[in-house]
Amino acid sequence: MNTGSLLAADLVIAVLAAAGWLGGGAASVARRRPLALGLAPFALLATVARAITITALARAGWWFAAEKALIAAPLSLAAVVVAGPRLLRTPRDIRSVAVPLLFAGYAGSGALLVTVLHGYPASAGTGLLAVAGVLAATAVSWRVLGRRPSRTVSRAALAVAVAALVTGTGLAATPDAAPAVPHDHEYRNARTVGEPTRRFTLTAGTATVSVSGRDVAAWAFNGQVPGPELTATVGDVLEVTLRNRDIARGVTLHWHGYDVPNSQDGVPGVTQAAVLPGQEFVYRFRADQVGTYWYHTHAVSDVGVRRGLYGVLVVRPAPVTGVDVTVPVHTLEGLPLPAPKTEPVEAGVPVRLRLINTDSTTHRYALAGTPFRVAAIDGSDLQGPTSLVDTAVLVPAGGRYDLVLTAPATPVALFVDGRAVYLTGPVSATTDAWPVLDPLTYGSASPVPWSRFDKEFTLVLDRGLDLHGLLPRYAHTVNGAADPDIPPQVVRLGDVVKFTIVNRSQFVHPWHLHGHHVLVLSRNGKPATGSPLWLDSFDVRPGDVWEVAFRADNPGTWANHCHNLAHADAGMTLHLMYS
Ligand SMILES: [Cu+2]
């Protein structure tokens, strides 16, 4: 069982245990003897079973188990000690065990709430708050059931409640005070990069586009979704004028995966102000990285990208030989956009398919009818890619895979999540059962260029209650905090920086650092053994631990966030800053 399934199993067992104790307590209050005597042992069993799941999670990594071992386990132990022996004596009056059973139920629920609402990291304040809540609920039940709680219990509850208040709730605390990301700095113009050799104008506006015969209200660049494909040859200087016709919430252009100077990165409030209706902004940068990229608005990005404010950016090393097509995949209002029209391809011609996932969730691609190689991922060429056949690839949100092949005489078809999107003829293939390529073991290795790291950061991804805003929200969190309260990561120019990214949640988090490509060191304790993987978007699945590193060589303030843009909007965004 992997750590993700273990996290899920532990959660289910915790819910069953809490529900069992509470149900048993309620049944005994109602003098439903058989029900109470059925539920309570079940809850006892579930509580004991958690000892196994918590131990296994702690072995997978302390991040997964901290609050469970420090808060849930002692509470569960107290529940077992209080309720267990009383049940074994099978009381004549079932109502006499109501309070111990309810206490066990409150203990289980309190521990569960700590995991679900607070998560990582565990704090003394959170633990005390949970204990105070459990004792208070028990005392109230005791009174309601007609008996007076003993003085010891009342005093203990009072003492714990005071301690909890003094140490702070923990729910609202962040590990360190977060110095705010500077929002007041000058938005510098593009550094001098020379005279533009390629000029484009993108005008953002509301538009109605037709998808599979249905009219969809979209936000579009130049009236089309995706926006115009921007192409360049390496060495070109790109100048892109962004105009906003009528997108009231503003737009920007972020060059996803393109490590432009910070002032051109297009993050509103960080590198520039959002471009409002009637305004424009000119981006200029040198195209010195070849590969497959894309651009999208970063203003209200969850809504903006979903509604269509994105397009493809391809930088080629030289004029194209053979067939070179981009296959951006996007879902608009629940409808998959049709793929570009396919021209017939002569046998023997080299073909490059540039797969681009512009959605917020992973897509599964399967190329049928031909062997192929994965030539590049996220714009970086792979080293020694071997030929693959009947193998699927998973492209994370924001990610790109370049597949290359020599056109066979027989038809070829590309399937996305089982749907054919690019085909040169009818291909009947069931691709669902194909194995999935693991890029960490694909291609030939090179030694990691660094043996030590100047800065190391751990990002623990989770969910939790965020009480910092006007309204409480159930945020996607990093190290227990949500944007804008996550402390920035401060590095110096030239530092070799290591990130350990841990996913404690039940969601896939496609991680995306702006302005840098990171080299994958390991996943779940296993070092990467394939081609060096320089990524800008990678799926951190539930229970995953990724170690990645990069050299801090692009000064500025950079967004570092989940590219499931709904998650990014709901708190999962922080910043990398140069001191
Ligand atoms: Cu996410």
XYZ file of C-alpha atoms and ligand atoms in Angstrom:
580
model
C 0.000 0.000 0.000
C 1.505 3.382 -0.952
C 1.527 6.353 1.380
C -1.378 8.049 -0.430
C -3.650 5.028 0.109
C -2.390 4.746 3.679
C -3.366 8.390 4.339
C -6.826 7.699 2.927
C -7.215 4.450 4.890
C -6.145 6.157 8.116
C -8.725 8.904 7.560
C -11.517 6.386 6.932
C -10.583 4.362 10.034
C -10.470 7.555 12.135
C -13.969 8.515 10.931
C -15.281 4.997 11.643
C -13.756 4.991 15.129
C -15.176 8.401 16.062
C -18.591 7.561 14.604
C -18.585 4.177 16.372
C -17.842 5.692 19.792
C -20.356 8.519 19.374
C -23.011 6.103 18.063
C -22.339 3.721 20.939
C -22.622 6.597 23.424
C -25.880 7.813 21.910
C -27.290 4.270 21.884
C -26.472 3.786 25.547
C -28.094 7.132 26.410
C -31.199 5.850 24.616
C -30.841 2.495 26.478
C -30.483 0.647 23.148
C -28.335 -2.015 24.735
C -27.634 -4.329 21.728
C -26.778 -1.401 19.491
C -24.452 0.118 22.082
C -22.756 -3.233 22.712
C -22.362 -3.698 18.942
C -20.976 -0.272 18.097
C -18.572 0.151 20.998
C -16.371 -2.921 20.351
C -16.321 -1.984 16.645
C -15.063 1.490 17.601
C -12.517 -0.055 19.957
C -11.215 -2.235 17.139
C -10.986 0.722 14.736
C -9.151 2.786 17.362
C -6.603 0.020 17.894
C -6.228 -0.385 14.110
C -5.134 3.247 13.896
C -2.037 2.342 15.868
C -0.995 0.382 12.781
C -1.792 3.096 10.205
C -0.193 5.863 12.277
C 2.972 3.791 12.772
C 3.154 3.039 9.045
C 2.670 6.732 8.190
C 5.389 7.775 10.629
C 7.720 5.319 8.915
C 6.880 6.887 5.527
C 7.808 10.315 6.897
C 7.156 12.279 10.068
C 5.283 14.943 8.033
C 2.518 12.390 7.401
C 2.077 11.393 11.037
C 3.142 14.301 13.284
C -0.251 15.439 14.579
C -1.594 11.888 14.559
C 1.225 10.579 16.745
C 1.336 13.630 19.043
C -2.371 14.447 19.374
C -4.601 11.693 17.933
C -2.703 8.782 19.479
C -2.765 10.085 23.097
C -6.445 11.007 22.753
C -7.247 7.569 21.323
C -5.295 5.914 24.109
C -7.295 7.879 26.682
C -10.489 6.790 24.931
C -9.482 3.129 25.071
C -8.391 3.360 28.722
C -11.594 5.092 29.820
C -14.164 3.205 27.731
C -12.531 -0.227 27.284
C -12.575 -1.662 30.832
C -16.114 -0.395 31.478
C -17.350 -2.221 28.401
C -15.587 -5.432 29.369
C -17.565 -5.494 32.607
C -20.771 -5.486 30.455
C -22.760 -3.214 32.731
C -26.292 -4.119 33.797
C -27.429 -0.516 33.255
C -26.110 0.336 29.779
C -26.645 4.013 30.522
C -23.805 3.889 33.046
C -21.263 3.625 30.218
C -22.763 6.519 28.198
C -20.326 9.157 29.447
C -17.154 7.044 28.893
C -18.359 6.141 25.398
C -19.192 9.747 24.580
C -15.797 10.801 25.949
C -14.145 8.313 23.575
C -16.281 9.717 20.734
C -15.275 13.299 21.507
C -11.625 12.238 21.746
C -11.813 10.538 18.350
C -13.653 13.479 16.777
C -11.237 16.002 18.301
C -8.251 14.133 16.900
C -9.959 13.888 13.508
C -10.668 17.631 13.468
C -7.014 18.354 14.221
C -6.012 16.364 11.125
C -8.745 17.691 8.843
C -8.790 21.352 9.918
C -5.231 21.944 10.995
C -2.969 19.214 9.687
C 0.733 19.947 9.558
C 2.640 21.062 11.582
C 1.318 19.866 14.939
C 1.533 22.487 17.669
C 1.090 22.488 21.427
C -1.722 25.023 21.070
C -3.673 22.777 18.702
C -3.211 19.778 20.967
C -4.378 21.667 24.051
C -7.334 23.105 22.160
C -8.390 19.593 21.127
C -8.037 18.296 24.696
C -9.956 21.290 26.078
C -12.754 20.687 23.565
C -12.966 16.998 24.459
C -13.041 17.691 28.213
C -15.613 20.459 27.841
C -17.912 18.303 25.684
C -17.562 15.443 28.193
C -18.368 17.710 31.132
C -21.467 19.056 29.361
C -22.658 15.517 28.523
C -22.110 14.497 32.127
C -24.281 17.323 33.399
C -26.982 16.791 30.786
C -27.158 13.119 31.704
C -27.996 14.159 35.249
C -24.759 13.621 37.077
C -22.340 16.199 38.310
C -18.825 15.956 36.898
C -16.229 15.326 39.552
C -14.211 18.278 40.756
C -11.035 16.794 39.269
C -12.568 16.683 35.757
C -13.930 20.230 36.026
C -10.590 21.583 37.228
C -8.637 19.695 34.575
C -10.944 21.020 31.836
C -10.561 24.577 33.104
C -6.774 24.307 33.344
C -6.431 22.881 29.821
C -8.819 25.468 28.354
C -6.796 28.297 29.901
C -3.526 26.781 28.666
C -4.998 26.406 25.169
C -6.039 30.034 25.117
C -2.670 31.199 26.432
C -0.617 29.221 23.918
C -2.882 30.424 21.142
C -5.309 28.362 19.179
C -2.630 27.095 16.823
C -5.315 27.043 14.148
C -4.570 30.620 13.272
C -0.829 30.541 13.850
C 1.729 30.319 11.066
C 5.211 28.935 11.691
C 6.880 32.320 11.227
C 5.586 35.785 10.711
C 5.421 36.195 6.961
C 7.174 39.247 5.605
C 4.753 40.428 2.952
C 5.765 40.057 -0.651
C 6.720 43.541 -1.787
C 3.794 44.902 -3.738
C 5.070 48.418 -3.916
C 8.256 47.980 -5.837
C 8.744 49.623 -9.164
C 7.596 47.607 -12.091
C 10.674 47.840 -14.216
C 10.444 47.843 -17.952
C 12.024 45.060 -19.908
C 15.761 45.117 -19.628
C 17.379 45.993 -22.897
C 17.380 42.826 -24.939
C 17.925 44.345 -28.353
C 15.598 45.190 -31.202
C 12.576 42.894 -31.465
C 12.722 40.403 -34.324
C 9.257 38.925 -33.733
C 6.286 41.117 -32.831
C 2.857 39.944 -31.690
C -0.212 41.678 -30.340
C -2.613 39.826 -28.079
C -5.924 41.485 -27.277
C -7.857 39.931 -24.426
C -11.620 40.119 -24.545
C -14.854 38.290 -23.935
C -15.889 36.155 -26.887
C -18.325 33.477 -27.878
C -16.626 30.390 -29.262
C -18.198 27.309 -30.726
C -17.182 23.970 -29.191
C -18.704 20.780 -30.601
C -21.588 22.794 -32.014
C -22.306 24.569 -28.722
C -21.771 28.298 -28.135
C -19.611 28.896 -25.096
C -18.991 32.265 -23.396
C -15.202 32.472 -23.220
C -12.369 34.892 -22.537
C -10.059 34.886 -25.536
C -6.898 36.360 -27.000
C -7.684 37.824 -30.437
C -11.121 36.196 -30.316
C -9.837 32.621 -30.378
C -9.301 29.797 -27.887
C -6.494 28.881 -27.649
C -4.936 32.264 -28.471
C -2.619 32.641 -31.467
C 0.326 30.248 -31.527
C 3.499 32.284 -30.922
C 6.507 30.778 -32.653
C 10.108 31.886 -32.714
C 13.538 30.649 -33.634
C 16.151 30.572 -30.922
C 17.916 33.941 -30.763
C 14.803 35.918 -31.716
C 13.814 38.870 -29.562
C 10.083 38.618 -28.896
C 7.937 41.662 -28.339
C 4.391 40.910 -27.303
C 1.933 43.739 -26.788
C -0.886 42.755 -24.455
C -4.096 44.773 -24.693
C -7.175 44.358 -22.576
C -10.441 45.157 -24.340
C -13.027 44.238 -21.714
C -11.791 41.754 -19.112
C -12.892 43.690 -16.046
C -10.728 41.731 -13.603
C -7.559 42.448 -15.566
C -5.106 40.282 -17.503
C -1.369 39.609 -17.720
C 0.854 37.266 -19.709
C 2.858 34.628 -17.889
C 5.303 32.628 -20.026
C 4.807 29.206 -18.476
C 8.130 27.380 -18.295
C 10.020 30.184 -19.997
C 12.632 31.546 -17.605
C 12.269 35.206 -18.582
C 13.671 38.126 -16.538
C 11.496 38.709 -13.485
C 9.968 41.947 -14.796
C 8.487 40.010 -17.768
C 6.982 37.150 -15.731
C 3.445 38.514 -15.703
C 2.367 37.934 -12.104
C 0.010 40.728 -11.013
C 0.899 42.304 -7.688
C 4.381 40.785 -7.830
C 6.092 41.674 -11.122
C 3.550 44.081 -12.609
C 0.080 45.514 -12.119
C -2.794 43.692 -13.825
C -3.627 45.214 -17.224
C -7.137 46.657 -16.918
C -9.631 47.330 -19.743
C -8.244 49.951 -22.114
C -4.661 49.445 -20.912
C -1.703 47.691 -22.465
C 1.634 46.206 -21.423
C 4.580 45.351 -23.655
C 6.615 42.228 -22.907
C 10.030 41.820 -24.408
C 12.482 38.957 -23.936
C 15.072 37.012 -25.825
C 14.087 33.518 -26.947
C 17.186 31.675 -25.809
C 15.568 28.404 -24.696
C 14.211 26.093 -27.396
C 11.198 23.942 -26.700
C 7.485 23.755 -26.060
C 5.927 26.305 -23.711
C 2.687 28.166 -23.302
C 1.429 31.513 -22.142
C -1.549 32.373 -20.011
C -3.012 35.146 -17.923
C -1.948 35.160 -14.284
C -4.662 37.589 -13.159
C -7.511 35.674 -11.474
C -5.731 32.819 -13.172
C -8.128 30.075 -12.092
C -11.019 31.737 -13.930
C -8.962 33.378 -16.686
C -7.112 30.293 -17.914
C -10.135 28.023 -17.594
C -12.182 30.437 -19.710
C -9.588 30.519 -22.473
C -6.866 33.143 -21.894
C -3.941 30.985 -22.966
C -1.968 29.948 -26.034
C 1.098 28.090 -27.211
C 4.692 29.351 -27.337
C 7.161 27.277 -29.351
C 10.808 28.151 -29.835
C 12.519 26.048 -32.497
C 16.246 25.599 -32.991
C 16.037 26.055 -36.771
C 13.444 25.983 -39.534
C 11.181 22.955 -39.253
C 11.930 19.795 -41.150
C 9.154 17.226 -41.252
C 5.906 17.588 -39.372
C 5.959 19.620 -36.158
C 2.566 20.130 -34.508
C 1.371 21.405 -31.150
C -1.438 19.556 -29.414
C -2.684 21.766 -26.595
C -5.414 20.059 -24.591
C -7.982 22.216 -22.845
C -11.448 21.824 -21.402
C -13.826 24.741 -21.873
C -17.051 24.652 -19.856
C -16.645 20.902 -19.481
C -16.160 20.382 -23.242
C -12.782 19.216 -24.567
C -11.599 21.561 -27.325
C -11.094 19.842 -30.683
C -7.510 19.072 -31.730
C -5.870 20.881 -34.636
C -6.721 19.462 -38.030
C -4.351 16.694 -39.059
C -2.729 16.683 -42.488
C -1.831 13.341 -44.070
C 1.809 12.466 -43.389
C 4.022 10.597 -45.847
C 5.811 7.501 -44.572
C 9.371 8.153 -43.402
C 8.787 11.805 -42.474
C 9.962 12.823 -38.980
C 7.058 13.916 -36.759
C 7.153 15.895 -33.509
C 3.971 16.071 -31.430
C 4.145 18.773 -28.768
C 1.665 17.778 -26.051
C 0.617 20.653 -23.830
C -1.724 20.277 -20.875
C -3.377 23.646 -20.265
C -6.002 22.240 -17.872
C -5.714 22.104 -14.087
C -5.641 18.308 -13.828
C -3.442 15.528 -15.254
C -4.156 14.097 -18.715
C -3.197 10.638 -19.935
C -1.880 10.481 -23.495
C -1.447 7.310 -25.541
C 0.084 7.213 -29.024
C -1.090 4.153 -30.956
C 0.122 2.653 -34.214
C 3.821 3.558 -33.974
C 6.867 3.376 -31.770
C 7.969 6.784 -30.451
C 10.427 8.471 -28.141
C 9.880 11.223 -25.570
C 12.369 13.770 -26.871
C 11.729 16.544 -24.344
C 9.753 17.300 -21.202
C 8.900 20.869 -20.164
C 11.077 22.225 -22.979
C 14.258 20.399 -21.933
C 15.662 17.664 -24.180
C 15.999 14.253 -22.563
C 19.258 12.359 -22.709
C 19.208 8.972 -24.457
C 15.447 8.488 -24.789
C 14.683 4.918 -25.877
C 11.957 3.759 -28.210
C 8.578 3.134 -26.589
C 5.590 1.235 -27.852
C 2.106 0.780 -26.371
C 3.070 3.040 -23.457
C 1.028 5.937 -22.081
C 2.394 9.192 -20.661
C 0.862 11.319 -17.912
C 1.247 15.041 -18.500
C 0.696 17.152 -15.366
C -1.288 20.381 -15.414
C 0.913 22.950 -17.149
C 3.367 20.281 -18.333
C 4.615 19.513 -21.862
C 5.901 16.313 -23.485
C 7.442 16.280 -26.978
C 6.906 12.918 -28.682
C 8.950 12.147 -31.804
C 8.484 9.394 -34.343
C 9.083 8.498 -37.946
C 5.752 8.396 -39.744
C 4.875 4.796 -40.584
C 2.945 3.817 -43.733
C 0.027 2.816 -41.494
C -2.227 5.218 -39.516
C -1.250 6.732 -36.177
C -3.592 8.024 -33.468
C -3.055 10.033 -30.295
C -5.567 9.446 -27.525
C -6.127 11.789 -24.592
C -7.959 10.096 -21.732
C -9.217 7.559 -24.276
C -10.437 10.170 -26.803
C -8.677 10.330 -30.206
C -7.326 13.858 -30.790
C -4.765 13.477 -33.556
C -4.944 10.829 -36.164
C -3.768 10.135 -39.649
C -6.305 7.383 -40.205
C -8.525 4.943 -38.360
C -6.698 3.107 -35.577
C -8.512 0.667 -33.366
C -6.600 0.403 -30.122
C -7.584 -0.017 -26.504
C -4.994 2.002 -24.682
C -6.556 1.925 -21.190
C -4.436 -0.957 -19.949
C -1.120 0.349 -21.306
C 1.645 0.871 -18.775
C 2.510 4.479 -17.938
C 6.007 5.823 -18.569
C 7.896 6.859 -15.441
C 10.128 9.717 -16.596
C 12.375 9.236 -13.525
C 13.668 5.958 -14.981
C 13.609 6.874 -18.710
C 16.719 7.699 -20.741
C 20.350 7.749 -19.693
C 21.627 9.320 -16.493
C 24.225 11.968 -15.701
C 25.570 12.708 -12.244
C 23.791 15.460 -10.276
C 25.915 18.606 -10.766
C 25.884 19.522 -7.051
C 26.944 17.625 -3.983
C 25.723 20.106 -1.393
C 22.967 22.662 -1.077
C 23.192 26.213 0.208
C 19.486 26.392 1.086
C 16.969 23.658 1.805
C 13.230 24.167 2.083
C 10.460 21.709 2.891
C 6.963 22.333 1.579
C 4.277 20.213 3.213
C 1.089 20.399 1.153
C -2.184 19.896 2.979
C -5.602 21.363 3.633
C -6.588 23.418 6.633
C -8.824 26.075 8.074
C -7.554 29.567 7.229
C -8.828 32.159 9.680
C -6.731 35.052 8.411
C -9.111 36.529 5.842
C -12.432 38.280 6.246
C -14.221 34.957 6.038
C -12.818 31.635 7.230
C -11.987 29.316 4.332
C -10.936 25.716 3.927
C -7.647 26.455 2.215
C -5.026 24.450 0.372
C -2.014 25.031 2.586
C 1.773 24.908 2.554
C 3.371 24.208 5.952
C 0.025 24.937 7.633
C -0.445 28.393 6.119
C -2.263 29.807 3.098
C -1.437 32.624 0.705
C -0.619 35.440 1.519
C 0.613 34.185 4.910
C 3.118 31.571 3.744
C 6.633 32.831 4.557
C 8.613 33.445 1.361
C 11.685 31.378 0.610
C 14.681 33.701 0.593
C 17.762 32.775 -1.440
C 20.902 34.538 -2.634
C 22.038 34.745 -6.236
C 24.166 31.666 -6.952
C 22.741 29.496 -4.141
C 22.086 25.853 -4.924
C 18.616 25.331 -3.510
C 16.859 22.109 -2.609
C 13.100 21.726 -2.190
C 11.511 18.748 -0.482
C 7.839 18.718 -1.434
C 5.547 16.494 0.625
C 1.883 15.898 -0.151
C -0.192 14.959 2.903
C -3.494 15.702 1.194
C -5.897 13.641 -0.885
C -5.328 15.854 -3.968
C -2.763 15.804 -6.753
C -0.731 19.033 -6.648
C 1.055 19.886 -9.922
C 3.942 21.978 -8.582
C 5.201 24.966 -10.603
C 8.084 27.293 -9.745
C 8.376 30.394 -11.907
C 11.622 31.575 -13.454
C 13.607 28.343 -12.906
C 13.666 24.737 -13.983
C 14.274 22.264 -11.185
C 16.295 19.068 -11.457
C 14.516 16.032 -10.007
C 16.699 14.293 -7.405
C 14.326 11.687 -6.021
C 10.713 10.686 -5.538
C 9.571 8.775 -2.451
C 13.144 8.053 -1.411
C 14.120 6.554 -4.778
C 16.738 8.591 -6.675
C 15.933 9.483 -10.282
C 17.924 7.093 -12.458
C 16.927 8.194 -15.962
C 17.842 11.225 -18.021
C 18.363 14.402 -16.003
C 14.828 15.811 -15.671
C 14.607 19.587 -15.666
C 10.973 20.304 -14.963
C 8.764 23.291 -14.350
C 5.557 21.332 -13.687
C 5.380 17.991 -11.874
C 2.607 16.082 -10.166
C 3.104 15.607 -6.443
C 0.549 12.873 -5.784
C -1.023 12.113 -2.390
C 1.642 10.627 -0.150
C 4.492 11.664 -2.484
C 7.795 13.148 -1.331
C 9.778 14.847 -4.135
C 13.301 16.205 -3.804
C 14.263 18.728 -6.488
C 17.071 21.265 -6.785
C 18.062 24.273 -8.837
C 20.629 27.030 -8.982
C 19.263 30.442 -8.022
C 20.358 32.257 -11.180
C 17.398 34.469 -12.079
C 16.963 37.251 -9.518
C 13.566 38.587 -8.574
C 10.414 37.615 -6.754
C 8.892 34.473 -8.204
C 5.591 32.746 -7.675
C 5.959 29.156 -6.475
C 2.594 27.450 -6.552
C 0.296 24.585 -7.338
C -0.807 24.664 -10.998
C -4.199 23.288 -10.219
C -5.184 26.939 -10.376
C -8.206 26.474 -8.127
C -5.789 25.237 -5.437
C -3.420 28.149 -6.096
C -6.341 30.555 -5.642
C -7.391 28.749 -2.470
C -4.104 29.418 -0.722
C -1.447 27.188 -2.311
C 0.867 29.956 -3.521
C 4.107 31.225 -2.022
C 7.098 33.169 -3.301
C 10.777 32.630 -3.897
C 12.712 35.831 -3.264
C 16.315 36.851 -3.769
C 17.893 38.755 -0.903
Cu -2.878 21.627 -5.890
